[in-house]
mmCIF file of C-alpha atoms in Angstrom:
data_model
loop_
_atom_site.group_PDB
_atom_site.id
_atom_site.type_symbol
_atom_site.label_atom_id
_atom_site.label_comp_id
_atom_site.label_asym_id
_atom_site.label_seq_id
_atom_site.Cartn_x
_atom_site.Cartn_y
_atom_site.Cartn_z
ATOM 1 C CA UNK Z 16 220.602 173.370 72.134
ATOM 2 C CA UNK Z 17 218.215 176.440 73.074
ATOM 3 C CA UNK Z 18 219.346 179.601 71.705
ATOM 4 C CA UNK Z 19 220.651 182.146 74.553
ATOM 5 C CA UNK Z 20 220.936 185.636 73.798
ATOM 6 C CA UNK Z 21 220.973 186.786 77.154
ATOM 7 C CA UNK Z 22 224.574 187.040 78.228
ATOM 8 C CA UNK Z 23 225.353 190.619 79.385
ATOM 9 C CA UNK Z 24 228.778 189.861 80.583
ATOM 10 C CA UNK Z 25 231.786 187.603 79.731
ATOM 11 C CA UNK Z 26 234.994 186.926 81.661
ATOM 12 C CA UNK Z 27 237.857 184.763 79.998
ATOM 13 C CA UNK Z 28 240.406 182.964 82.152
ATOM 14 C CA UNK Z 29 243.521 181.104 80.946
ATOM 15 C CA UNK Z 30 246.817 181.156 79.188
ATOM 16 C CA UNK Z 31 248.264 182.379 75.776
ATOM 17 C CA UNK Z 32 245.291 180.673 73.889
ATOM 18 C CA UNK Z 33 242.816 182.864 75.558
ATOM 19 C CA UNK Z 34 244.883 186.035 75.789
ATOM 20 C CA UNK Z 35 244.999 185.836 71.726
ATOM 21 C CA UNK Z 36 248.424 184.944 70.581
ATOM 22 C CA UNK Z 37 249.164 185.025 67.710
ATOM 23 C CA UNK Z 38 246.094 187.017 66.293
ATOM 24 C CA UNK Z 39 247.901 190.254 65.735
ATOM 25 C CA UNK Z 40 246.103 193.588 65.214
ATOM 26 C CA UNK Z 41 247.982 196.398 63.355
ATOM 27 C CA UNK Z 42 248.966 198.065 66.486
ATOM 28 C CA UNK Z 43 251.055 194.946 67.636
ATOM 29 C CA UNK Z 44 248.514 193.906 70.239
ATOM 30 C CA UNK Z 45 246.520 190.609 70.236
ATOM 31 C CA UNK Z 46 242.966 190.036 69.711
ATOM 32 C CA UNK Z 47 242.110 186.327 69.521
ATOM 33 C CA UNK Z 48 238.904 184.179 69.824
ATOM 34 C CA UNK Z 49 237.781 185.542 73.130
ATOM 35 C CA UNK Z 50 237.783 189.152 72.073
ATOM 36 C CA UNK Z 51 236.053 188.167 68.923
ATOM 37 C CA UNK Z 52 233.402 186.160 70.796
ATOM 38 C CA UNK Z 53 232.996 189.369 73.183
ATOM 39 C CA UNK Z 54 232.442 191.829 70.197
ATOM 40 C CA UNK Z 55 229.969 189.455 68.663
ATOM 41 C CA UNK Z 56 228.039 189.125 71.982
ATOM 42 C CA UNK Z 57 228.205 192.987 72.452
ATOM 43 C CA UNK Z 58 226.791 193.632 69.104
ATOM 44 C CA UNK Z 59 223.560 192.105 70.302
ATOM 45 C CA UNK Z 60 223.383 193.188 73.889
ATOM 46 C CA UNK Z 61 223.529 196.891 74.860
ATOM 47 C CA UNK Z 62 225.558 197.342 78.127
ATOM 48 C CA UNK Z 63 227.649 194.384 77.656
ATOM 49 C CA UNK Z 64 230.673 194.081 79.605
ATOM 50 C CA UNK Z 65 233.842 192.041 79.134
ATOM 51 C CA UNK Z 66 237.227 191.186 80.876
ATOM 52 C CA UNK Z 67 239.973 189.089 79.687
ATOM 53 C CA UNK Z 68 242.228 188.082 82.363
ATOM 54 C CA UNK Z 69 244.409 185.588 80.504
ATOM 55 C CA UNK Z 70 248.148 185.684 80.570
ATOM 56 C CA UNK Z 71 250.701 183.864 78.354
ATOM 57 C CA UNK Z 72 252.676 181.119 79.725
ATOM 58 C CA UNK Z 73 250.669 180.478 82.875
ATOM 59 C CA UNK Z 74 250.473 176.907 84.457
ATOM 60 C CA UNK Z 75 247.059 175.783 85.644
ATOM 61 C CA UNK Z 76 248.283 176.565 89.412
ATOM 62 C CA UNK Z 77 249.054 180.088 88.364
ATOM 63 C CA UNK Z 78 245.831 180.601 86.523
ATOM 64 C CA UNK Z 79 243.901 179.195 89.847
ATOM 65 C CA UNK Z 80 245.930 181.421 92.141
ATOM 66 C CA UNK Z 81 245.900 184.774 90.069
ATOM 67 C CA UNK Z 82 242.934 184.554 87.924
ATOM 68 C CA UNK Z 83 240.114 182.536 89.240
ATOM 69 C CA UNK Z 84 238.987 184.600 92.263
ATOM 70 C CA UNK Z 85 239.038 188.023 90.561
ATOM 71 C CA UNK Z 86 237.045 186.410 87.708
ATOM 72 C CA UNK Z 87 234.633 184.938 90.202
ATOM 73 C CA UNK Z 88 234.204 188.406 92.043
ATOM 74 C CA UNK Z 89 232.940 190.077 88.756
ATOM 75 C CA UNK Z 90 229.947 187.799 88.751
ATOM 76 C CA UNK Z 91 229.846 187.355 84.974
ATOM 77 C CA UNK Z 92 227.137 185.485 83.241
ATOM 78 C CA UNK Z 93 229.422 183.671 81.059
ATOM 79 C CA UNK Z 94 232.916 182.417 82.000
ATOM 80 C CA UNK Z 95 235.403 180.355 79.976
ATOM 81 C CA UNK Z 96 238.142 178.634 81.508
ATOM 82 C CA UNK Z 97 241.143 177.127 79.286
ATOM 83 C CA UNK Z 98 244.164 175.741 81.127
ATOM 84 C CA UNK Z 99 246.472 172.932 81.856
ATOM 85 C CA UNK Z 100 247.823 172.426 78.485
ATOM 86 C CA UNK Z 101 250.973 174.254 79.355
ATOM 87 C CA UNK Z 102 251.660 171.852 82.168
ATOM 88 C CA UNK Z 103 250.925 168.774 80.143
ATOM 89 C CA UNK Z 104 253.575 169.937 77.323
ATOM 90 C CA UNK Z 105 256.236 170.187 79.898
ATOM 91 C CA UNK Z 106 258.637 167.251 80.164
ATOM 92 C CA UNK Z 107 257.733 166.650 83.785
ATOM 93 C CA UNK Z 108 254.240 166.996 84.552
ATOM 94 C CA UNK Z 109 252.219 165.823 87.804
ATOM 95 C CA UNK Z 110 248.876 165.076 85.942
ATOM 96 C CA UNK Z 111 246.864 164.245 89.200
ATOM 97 C CA UNK Z 112 247.935 167.704 90.481
ATOM 98 C CA UNK Z 113 247.056 169.349 87.379
ATOM 99 C CA UNK Z 114 243.637 167.845 87.325
ATOM 100 C CA UNK Z 115 243.174 168.814 90.908
ATOM 101 C CA UNK Z 116 244.004 172.359 90.380
ATOM 102 C CA UNK Z 117 241.666 172.543 87.350
ATOM 103 C CA UNK Z 118 238.917 171.202 89.495
ATOM 104 C CA UNK Z 119 239.495 173.817 92.169
ATOM 105 C CA UNK Z 120 239.185 176.429 89.453
ATOM 106 C CA UNK Z 121 235.859 174.972 88.115
ATOM 107 C CA UNK Z 122 234.378 174.265 91.749
ATOM 108 C CA UNK Z 123 235.050 178.065 92.572
ATOM 109 C CA UNK Z 124 233.806 179.449 89.126
ATOM 110 C CA UNK Z 125 230.812 177.476 88.294
ATOM 111 C CA UNK Z 126 228.531 178.473 91.125
ATOM 112 C CA UNK Z 127 229.400 182.214 90.565
ATOM 113 C CA UNK Z 128 228.227 182.473 86.792
ATOM 114 C CA UNK Z 129 225.403 181.617 84.575
ATOM 115 C CA UNK Z 130 227.384 179.383 82.186
ATOM 116 C CA UNK Z 131 230.928 178.033 82.324
ATOM 117 C CA UNK Z 132 232.579 177.063 79.144
ATOM 118 C CA UNK Z 133 235.492 174.506 79.311
ATOM 119 C CA UNK Z 134 237.537 173.478 76.119
ATOM 120 C CA UNK Z 135 239.398 170.561 74.683
ATOM 121 C CA UNK Z 136 242.190 172.563 73.249
ATOM 122 C CA UNK Z 137 243.261 172.231 69.729
ATOM 123 C CA UNK Z 138 246.323 170.417 68.664
ATOM 124 C CA UNK Z 139 248.886 171.059 65.623
ATOM 125 C CA UNK Z 140 249.450 167.700 63.769
ATOM 126 C CA UNK Z 141 252.928 166.525 64.043
ATOM 127 C CA UNK Z 142 255.216 164.318 66.242
ATOM 128 C CA UNK Z 143 255.107 166.731 69.352
ATOM 129 C CA UNK Z 144 251.296 166.129 69.511
ATOM 130 C CA UNK Z 145 251.546 162.429 69.408
ATOM 131 C CA UNK Z 146 254.238 162.435 72.097
ATOM 132 C CA UNK Z 147 252.032 164.249 74.643
ATOM 133 C CA UNK Z 148 248.587 162.832 73.372
ATOM 134 C CA UNK Z 149 248.327 160.197 76.396
ATOM 135 C CA UNK Z 150 248.510 163.018 78.847
ATOM 136 C CA UNK Z 151 246.168 165.390 76.735
ATOM 137 C CA UNK Z 152 243.536 162.585 76.493
ATOM 138 C CA UNK Z 153 243.638 162.136 80.295
ATOM 139 C CA UNK Z 154 243.297 165.877 80.884
ATOM 140 C CA UNK Z 155 240.436 166.083 78.267
ATOM 141 C CA UNK Z 156 238.771 163.178 80.043
ATOM 142 C CA UNK Z 157 238.787 165.047 83.357
ATOM 143 C CA UNK Z 158 237.517 168.153 81.651
ATOM 144 C CA UNK Z 159 234.520 166.104 80.440
ATOM 145 C CA UNK Z 160 233.725 164.585 83.741
ATOM 146 C CA UNK Z 161 234.044 168.087 85.452
ATOM 147 C CA UNK Z 162 231.500 169.561 82.803
ATOM 148 C CA UNK Z 163 228.997 166.820 83.556
ATOM 149 C CA UNK Z 164 229.504 167.289 87.289
ATOM 150 C CA UNK Z 165 229.032 171.097 87.262
ATOM 151 C CA UNK Z 166 226.848 171.762 84.135
ATOM 152 C CA UNK Z 167 229.616 173.368 82.110
ATOM 153 C CA UNK Z 168 229.498 173.291 78.239
ATOM 154 C CA UNK Z 169 232.743 171.720 76.674
ATOM 155 C CA UNK Z 170 233.892 172.787 73.248
ATOM 156 C CA UNK Z 171 235.784 170.292 71.625
ATOM 157 C CA UNK Z 172 238.352 171.795 69.534
ATOM 158 C CA UNK Z 173 240.825 168.765 69.831
ATOM 159 C CA UNK Z 174 238.651 166.676 67.444
ATOM 160 C CA UNK Z 175 238.739 169.333 64.900
ATOM 161 C CA UNK Z 176 240.775 168.071 61.632
ATOM 162 C CA UNK Z 177 240.776 171.639 60.368
ATOM 163 C CA UNK Z 178 242.294 173.230 63.480
ATOM 164 C CA UNK Z 179 244.875 170.590 63.465
ATOM 165 C CA UNK Z 180 246.045 171.664 60.008
ATOM 166 C CA UNK Z 181 249.531 173.427 60.334
ATOM 167 C CA UNK Z 182 248.088 176.198 58.195
ATOM 168 C CA UNK Z 183 246.045 177.288 61.264
ATOM 169 C CA UNK Z 184 249.086 177.854 63.332
ATOM 170 C CA UNK Z 185 251.433 180.881 63.614
ATOM 171 C CA UNK Z 186 255.132 180.784 62.969
ATOM 172 C CA UNK Z 187 255.851 179.588 66.407
ATOM 173 C CA UNK Z 188 253.888 176.447 65.909
ATOM 174 C CA UNK Z 189 252.334 177.004 69.452
ATOM 175 C CA UNK Z 190 249.516 179.340 68.785
ATOM 176 C CA UNK Z 191 246.705 179.666 66.416
ATOM 177 C CA UNK Z 192 246.858 182.233 63.763
ATOM 178 C CA UNK Z 193 244.062 184.702 62.891
ATOM 179 C CA UNK Z 194 241.821 182.312 60.944
ATOM 180 C CA UNK Z 195 242.296 179.734 63.773
ATOM 181 C CA UNK Z 196 241.085 182.203 66.301
ATOM 182 C CA UNK Z 197 238.206 183.180 64.088
ATOM 183 C CA UNK Z 198 237.062 179.756 63.767
ATOM 184 C CA UNK Z 199 237.381 178.968 67.763
ATOM 185 C CA UNK Z 200 235.228 182.132 68.213
ATOM 186 C CA UNK Z 201 232.628 180.666 66.053
ATOM 187 C CA UNK Z 202 232.852 177.180 67.482
ATOM 188 C CA UNK Z 203 232.148 178.682 71.099
ATOM 189 C CA UNK Z 204 229.360 180.987 69.542
ATOM 190 C CA UNK Z 205 227.580 177.710 68.224
ATOM 191 C CA UNK Z 206 228.190 175.923 71.524
ATOM 192 C CA UNK Z 207 226.486 178.604 73.380
ATOM 193 C CA UNK Z 208 223.325 178.027 71.138
ATOM 194 C CA UNK Z 209 223.635 180.824 68.667
ATOM 195 C CA UNK Z 210 222.911 180.055 65.082
ATOM 196 C CA UNK Z 211 225.970 179.271 63.045
ATOM 197 C CA UNK Z 212 227.411 182.153 60.706
ATOM 198 C CA UNK Z 213 230.054 179.806 59.175
ATOM 199 C CA UNK Z 214 231.339 176.219 59.343
ATOM 200 C CA UNK Z 215 234.032 176.521 61.932
ATOM 201 C CA UNK Z 216 235.389 172.947 61.137
ATOM 202 C CA UNK Z 217 235.337 173.099 57.179
ATOM 203 C CA UNK Z 218 238.231 171.581 55.871
ATOM 204 C CA UNK Z 219 241.066 173.652 54.187
ATOM 205 C CA UNK Z 220 241.821 173.225 50.440
ATOM 206 C CA UNK Z 221 244.335 170.434 49.687
ATOM 207 C CA UNK Z 222 247.627 171.075 50.841
ATOM 208 C CA UNK Z 223 250.612 171.446 48.528
ATOM 209 C CA UNK Z 224 253.704 170.443 50.582
ATOM 210 C CA UNK Z 225 256.640 172.982 50.229
ATOM 211 C CA UNK Z 226 259.757 171.555 48.839
ATOM 212 C CA UNK Z 227 262.659 170.167 50.842
ATOM 213 C CA UNK Z 228 264.723 173.574 50.586
ATOM 214 C CA UNK Z 229 261.438 175.509 51.804
ATOM 215 C CA UNK Z 230 260.959 173.201 54.644
ATOM 216 C CA UNK Z 231 264.557 173.321 56.045
ATOM 217 C CA UNK Z 232 264.483 177.100 55.833
ATOM 218 C CA UNK Z 233 261.156 177.362 57.720
ATOM 219 C CA UNK Z 234 262.715 174.837 60.317
ATOM 220 C CA UNK Z 235 265.910 176.777 60.876
ATOM 221 C CA UNK Z 236 263.925 180.140 61.277
ATOM 222 C CA UNK Z 237 261.482 178.343 63.674
ATOM 223 C CA UNK Z 238 264.450 177.126 65.765
ATOM 224 C CA UNK Z 239 266.148 180.487 65.936
ATOM 225 C CA UNK Z 240 263.256 182.618 66.533
ATOM 226 C CA UNK Z 241 261.041 180.438 68.642
ATOM 227 C CA UNK Z 242 262.421 177.194 69.880
ATOM 228 C CA UNK Z 243 265.690 178.407 71.113
ATOM 229 C CA UNK Z 244 264.175 181.254 73.145
ATOM 230 C CA UNK Z 245 261.644 178.875 74.674
ATOM 231 C CA UNK Z 246 264.235 176.343 75.667
ATOM 232 C CA UNK Z 247 266.259 179.340 77.227
ATOM 233 C CA UNK Z 248 263.189 180.371 79.313
ATOM 234 C CA UNK Z 249 262.752 176.763 80.440
ATOM 235 C CA UNK Z 250 266.223 176.331 81.501
ATOM 236 C CA UNK Z 251 266.242 179.671 83.404
ATOM 237 C CA UNK Z 252 262.979 179.199 85.010
ATOM 238 C CA UNK Z 253 261.572 182.426 83.297
ATOM 239 C CA UNK Z 254 258.155 182.436 81.436
ATOM 240 C CA UNK Z 255 256.900 184.588 78.795
ATOM 241 C CA UNK Z 256 254.213 185.698 81.188
ATOM 242 C CA UNK Z 257 256.432 187.022 83.908
ATOM 243 C CA UNK Z 258 255.487 190.373 84.929
ATOM 244 C CA UNK Z 259 252.374 190.462 82.693
ATOM 245 C CA UNK Z 260 248.801 190.765 83.925
ATOM 246 C CA UNK Z 261 245.510 190.188 82.178
ATOM 247 C CA UNK Z 262 244.218 193.088 79.798
ATOM 248 C CA UNK Z 263 241.505 193.849 82.021
ATOM 249 C CA UNK Z 264 243.310 193.248 85.560
ATOM 250 C CA UNK Z 265 244.788 196.152 87.594
ATOM 251 C CA UNK Z 266 248.030 194.906 89.435
ATOM 252 C CA UNK Z 267 248.058 198.098 91.476
ATOM 253 C CA UNK Z 268 244.440 197.336 92.837
ATOM 254 C CA UNK Z 269 244.662 193.629 92.871
ATOM 255 C CA UNK Z 270 241.472 193.399 90.947
ATOM 256 C CA UNK Z 271 239.696 192.850 87.641
ATOM 257 C CA UNK Z 272 237.608 195.406 85.936
ATOM 258 C CA UNK Z 273 235.178 195.599 82.909
ATOM 259 C CA UNK Z 274 235.454 197.179 79.447
ATOM 260 C CA UNK Z 275 232.510 197.843 77.340
ATOM 261 C CA UNK Z 276 232.159 199.235 73.682
ATOM 262 C CA UNK Z 277 230.921 202.827 73.087
ATOM 263 C CA UNK Z 278 228.843 201.459 70.182
ATOM 264 C CA UNK Z 279 227.073 198.054 70.603
ATOM 265 C CA UNK Z 280 225.845 198.013 67.054
ATOM 266 C CA UNK Z 281 229.508 198.278 65.821
ATOM 267 C CA UNK Z 282 231.603 197.158 68.802
ATOM 268 C CA UNK Z 283 235.109 197.575 66.984
ATOM 269 C CA UNK Z 284 238.460 196.050 68.506
ATOM 270 C CA UNK Z 285 238.156 195.333 72.318
ATOM 271 C CA UNK Z 286 241.335 197.437 72.626
ATOM 272 C CA UNK Z 287 239.208 200.435 71.830
ATOM 273 C CA UNK Z 288 236.555 199.757 74.575
ATOM 274 C CA UNK Z 289 236.109 201.918 77.688
ATOM 275 C CA UNK Z 290 236.823 200.891 81.228
ATOM 276 C CA UNK Z 291 233.545 200.904 83.107
ATOM 277 C CA UNK Z 292 234.689 199.950 86.670
ATOM 278 C CA UNK Z 293 235.945 197.314 88.751
ATOM 279 C CA UNK Z 294 235.022 194.857 91.520
ATOM 280 C CA UNK Z 295 236.835 193.967 94.496
ATOM 281 C CA UNK Z 296 238.470 190.498 94.267
ATOM 282 C CA UNK Z 297 237.114 188.507 97.194
ATOM 283 C CA UNK Z 298 235.377 185.241 98.178
#
C-alpha cells in the first residue's frame, strides 16, 4: 500500500471501543486507540484536526442516528466507523437490521471523506466469544462486503491472536487495556500505509495461569464490579452511555467540533488540545 501522509483531519465514530475504554489517563479520562492515532497523525501534519464522537454503550442504530450526520458534516479526510458489536452481543439480535443500519452509515460517510476505515473488532478468548461467534462472523463478512463496495479499508483485529489474549483486556473483560489500545492504533496506522513502528500482533510471553484461588477471587470481583451492574442496566433498559455525548460533540448546539494540538511536534494527550471551531450538522 502506498504511504499516505496527507491526512489533515480525522473523525472517529462508534461505541466504547472507539471512545477509549479502558485506557485510563491519570486524570481518570479515557484515551484509547483513536486518540493515540490522532496524536501520531498530528505530529506529522501541522494544522491537524480531530473529533471523537464515539459514546460507550451505543447500538448501531444509535450510532447512525446520533453520530453519522455530525461526522459527515465535518468533511474529514479520514473517518473510522466501528459499531454493531454491542448489538451482536445482546441475547436477542436482529442481525439483518444491524447490517442494514451499518450499511446506511457507510453509504452516508464514504462519499463524504477521503478514506473510510472499518474494523473487524477484536474478541477476548473464552466461552462468551464462542457463543456469539456465528453472529460476529456474519457481521464481519458484511463489513468486508461493504468495504469492497465503497473503497473502505478494513483492519482485521479479530484475527489477531495477541489481541485475543486475556492479558490485553481490562478487568471488566469487555474493553481493551492500554496495551491493547496501543496495538490497535499501530494496526490502523499500518493499514493506512504508514511504515511500522512496532509489530502490533506480536505474541505475548508465555502465560502462566494463576492458581484456582486467584481465579475464583478474580471471577468474584468481576461479577461484583462489572457483570452484575451490566445485568442491572440490561434489565432496566439503561445504558452506560445514557446522557453522554462524544468528546467533541456539543449537545447544546447539536453539532460536532474540531480540536487541534497547540504544538504539532509534540501533540500530547488529546484532552489538552484546543477547540478550533464547529460545523453545522446537515445533509
